[in-house]
Coordinates of N, CA and C in Angstrom, one line a residue:
X1 N -9.2 -6.2 2.6 CA -8.1 -7.1 2.9 C -7.4 -7.5 1.6
X2 N -8.2 -7.8 0.6 CA -7.6 -8.2 -0.7 C -6.8 -7.0 -1.3
X3 N -7.3 -5.8 -1.1 CA -6.6 -4.7 -1.7 C -5.2 -4.5 -1.0
X4 N -5.2 -4.7 0.4 CA -3.8 -4.6 1.0 C -2.9 -5.6 0.5
X5 N -3.3 -6.8 0.2 CA -2.5 -7.9 -0.2 C -2.0 -7.6 -1.6
X6 N -2.9 -7.1 -2.5 CA -2.5 -6.8 -3.9 C -1.5 -5.7 -3.8
X7 N -1.8 -4.6 -3.0 CA -0.9 -3.5 -2.9 C 0.5 -3.9 -2.4
X8 N 0.5 -4.8 -1.4 CA 1.8 -5.3 -0.8 C 2.6 -6.0 -1.8
X9 N 1.9 -6.9 -2.6 CA 2.6 -7.7 -3.6 C 3.1 -6.8 -4.7
X10 N 2.3 -5.8 -5.1 CA 2.8 -4.9 -6.2 C 4.0 -4.1 -5.7
X11 N 4.0 -3.6 -4.5 CA 5.1 -2.9 -4.0 C 6.4 -3.7 -3.8
X12 N 6.2 -4.9 -3.4 CA 7.4 -5.8 -3.3 C 7.9 -6.2 -4.7
X13 N 7.0 -6.4 -5.6 CA 7.5 -6.7 -7.0 C 8.2 -5.5 -7.6
X14 N 7.7 -4.3 -7.4 CA 8.3 -3.1 -8.0 C 9.6 -2.9 -7.3
X15 N 9.8 -3.2 -6.0 CA 11.1 -3.0 -5.3 C 12.1 -4.0 -5.8
X16 N 11.6 -5.3 -6.1 CA 12.6 -6.2 -6.7 C 13.1 -5.8 -8.0
X17 N 12.3 -5.0 -8.8 CA 12.7 -4.5 -10.1 C 13.4 -3.2 -9.9
X18 N 13.6 -2.7 -8.7 CA 14.2 -1.4 -8.3 C 13.5 -0.2 -9.0
X19 N 12.1 -0.4 -9.1 CA 11.4 0.7 -9.6 C 11.0 1.7 -8.7
X20 N 11.0 1.3 -7.4 CA 10.7 2.3 -6.3 C 11.3 1.8 -5.0
X21 N 11.4 2.6 -4.1 CA 11.9 2.3 -2.7 C 10.8 2.0 -1.9
X22 N 10.6 0.7 -1.6 CA 9.5 0.3 -0.8 C 9.6 0.8 0.6
X23 N 10.8 0.9 1.2 CA 11.0 1.4 2.5 C 10.5 2.8 2.7
X24 N 10.9 3.7 1.8 CA 10.5 5.1 2.0 C 9.0 5.2 1.7
X25 N 8.5 4.6 0.6 CA 7.1 4.6 0.2 C 6.2 4.1 1.3
X26 N 6.5 2.9 1.9 CA 5.7 2.3 2.9 C 5.7 3.1 4.2
X27 N 6.8 3.7 4.5 CA 6.9 4.5 5.7 C 6.0 5.7 5.5
X28 N 6.0 6.3 4.3 CA 5.2 7.5 4.0 C 3.8 7.2 4.1
X29 N 3.3 6.1 3.5 CA 1.9 5.7 3.6 C 1.5 5.5 4.9
X30 N 2.3 4.8 5.7 CA 2.0 4.4 7.1 C 1.9 5.7 7.9
X31 N 2.8 6.6 7.8 CA 2.8 7.9 8.5 C 1.6 8.7 8.2
X32 N 1.2 8.7 6.9 CA 0.0 9.4 6.5 C -1.3 8.9 7.2
X33 N -1.3 7.5 7.2 CA -2.5 6.8 7.8 C -2.6 7.2 9.3
X34 N -1.5 7.0 10.0 CA -1.5 7.3 11.4 C -1.8 8.8 11.7
X35 N -1.3 9.7 10.9 CA -1.6 11.1 11.1 C -3.1 11.5 10.8
X36 N -3.7 10.8 10.0 CA -5.1 11.1 9.6 C -6.2 10.3 10.3
X37 N -5.8 9.3 11.0 CA -6.8 8.6 11.8 C -6.8 9.0 13.3
X38 N -7.9 9.6 13.8 CA -7.9 10.0 15.1 C -7.5 9.0 16.1
X39 N -6.5 9.2 17.0 CA -6.1 8.3 18.0 C -5.2 7.1 17.5
X40 N -4.9 7.1 16.3 CA -4.1 6.0 15.7 C -2.6 6.2 16.2
X41 N -2.0 5.0 16.3 CA -0.6 5.0 16.6 C 0.0 3.9 15.8
X42 N 1.4 3.8 15.8 CA 2.0 2.8 15.0 C 1.5 1.4 15.5
X43 N 1.5 1.3 16.8 CA 1.1 0.0 17.4 C -0.4 -0.4 17.0
X44 N -1.3 0.6 17.0 CA -2.7 0.3 16.7 C -2.9 0.0 15.3
X45 N -2.1 0.6 14.4 CA -2.3 0.3 12.9 C -1.7 -1.0 12.6
X46 N -0.6 -1.5 13.3 CA 0.0 -2.8 13.1 C -1.0 -3.9 13.6
X47 N -1.6 -3.6 14.7 CA -2.6 -4.5 15.3 C -3.8 -4.6 14.3
X48 N -4.2 -3.5 13.7 CA -5.3 -3.6 12.8 C -5.0 -4.4 11.6
X49 N -3.8 -4.3 11.1 CA -3.4 -5.1 10.0 C -3.4 -6.6 10.3
X50 N -3.0 -6.9 11.5 CA -3.0 -8.4 11.9 C -4.4 -8.9 12.0
X51 N -5.4 -8.1 12.6 CA -6.7 -8.4 12.7 C -7.4 -8.6 11.4
X52 N -6.9 -7.8 10.4 CA -7.5 -7.8 9.0 C -7.0 -9.0 8.2
X53 N -6.1 -9.8 8.8 CA -5.6 -11.0 8.1 C -4.4 -10.7 7.2
X54 N -3.7 -9.6 7.6 CA -2.4 -9.3 6.9 C -1.2 -9.3 7.8
X55 N -1.0 -10.4 8.4 CA 0.2 -10.5 9.3 C 1.5 -10.2 8.7
X56 N 1.7 -10.7 7.5 CA 3.0 -10.5 6.7 C 3.2 -9.0 6.5
X57 N 2.2 -8.2 6.2 CA 2.3 -6.8 6.0 C 2.6 -6.1 7.3
X58 N 1.9 -6.6 8.4 CA 2.2 -6.0 9.7 C 3.7 -6.2 10.1
X59 N 4.1 -7.4 9.9 CA 5.5 -7.7 10.2 C 6.5 -6.9 9.4
X60 N 6.3 -6.8 8.2 CA 7.1 -5.9 7.3 C 7.1 -4.5 7.8
X61 N 5.9 -3.9 8.1 CA 5.9 -2.5 8.6 C 6.5 -2.4 9.9
X62 N 6.4 -3.4 10.8 CA 7.1 -3.4 12.1 C 8.5 -3.3 11.9
X63 N 9.1 -4.1 11.0 CA 10.6 -4.0 10.8 C 10.9 -2.7 10.2
X64 N 10.1 -2.1 9.3 CA 10.5 -0.8 8.7 C 10.4 0.3 9.7
X65 N 9.6 0.2 10.7 CA 9.4 1.3 11.7 C 10.5 1.2 12.8
X66 N 11.3 0.1 12.8 CA 12.4 0.0 13.8 C 13.4 1.2 13.6
X67 N 13.9 1.7 14.7 CA 15.0 2.7 14.5 C 16.2 2.1 13.7
X68 N 16.6 3.0 12.8 CA 17.7 2.5 11.9 C 17.4 1.7 10.7
X69 N 16.1 1.4 10.6 CA 15.7 0.5 9.4 C 15.7 1.3 8.2

């Protein structure tokens, strides 16, 4: 849980400095996780983030996964 928060904070900080595109990077990481976890879906991984105590990360990912985001 701590790792996900540190990673989230780092990514948001780097995006603020325009060092990377959080949108594309987070989508890629999420897509890789879903593809490699048997039976995983977008919804199940978002639910897992919420259960792990990372609701802000889950909400951010939810918005990034919306069509047209």
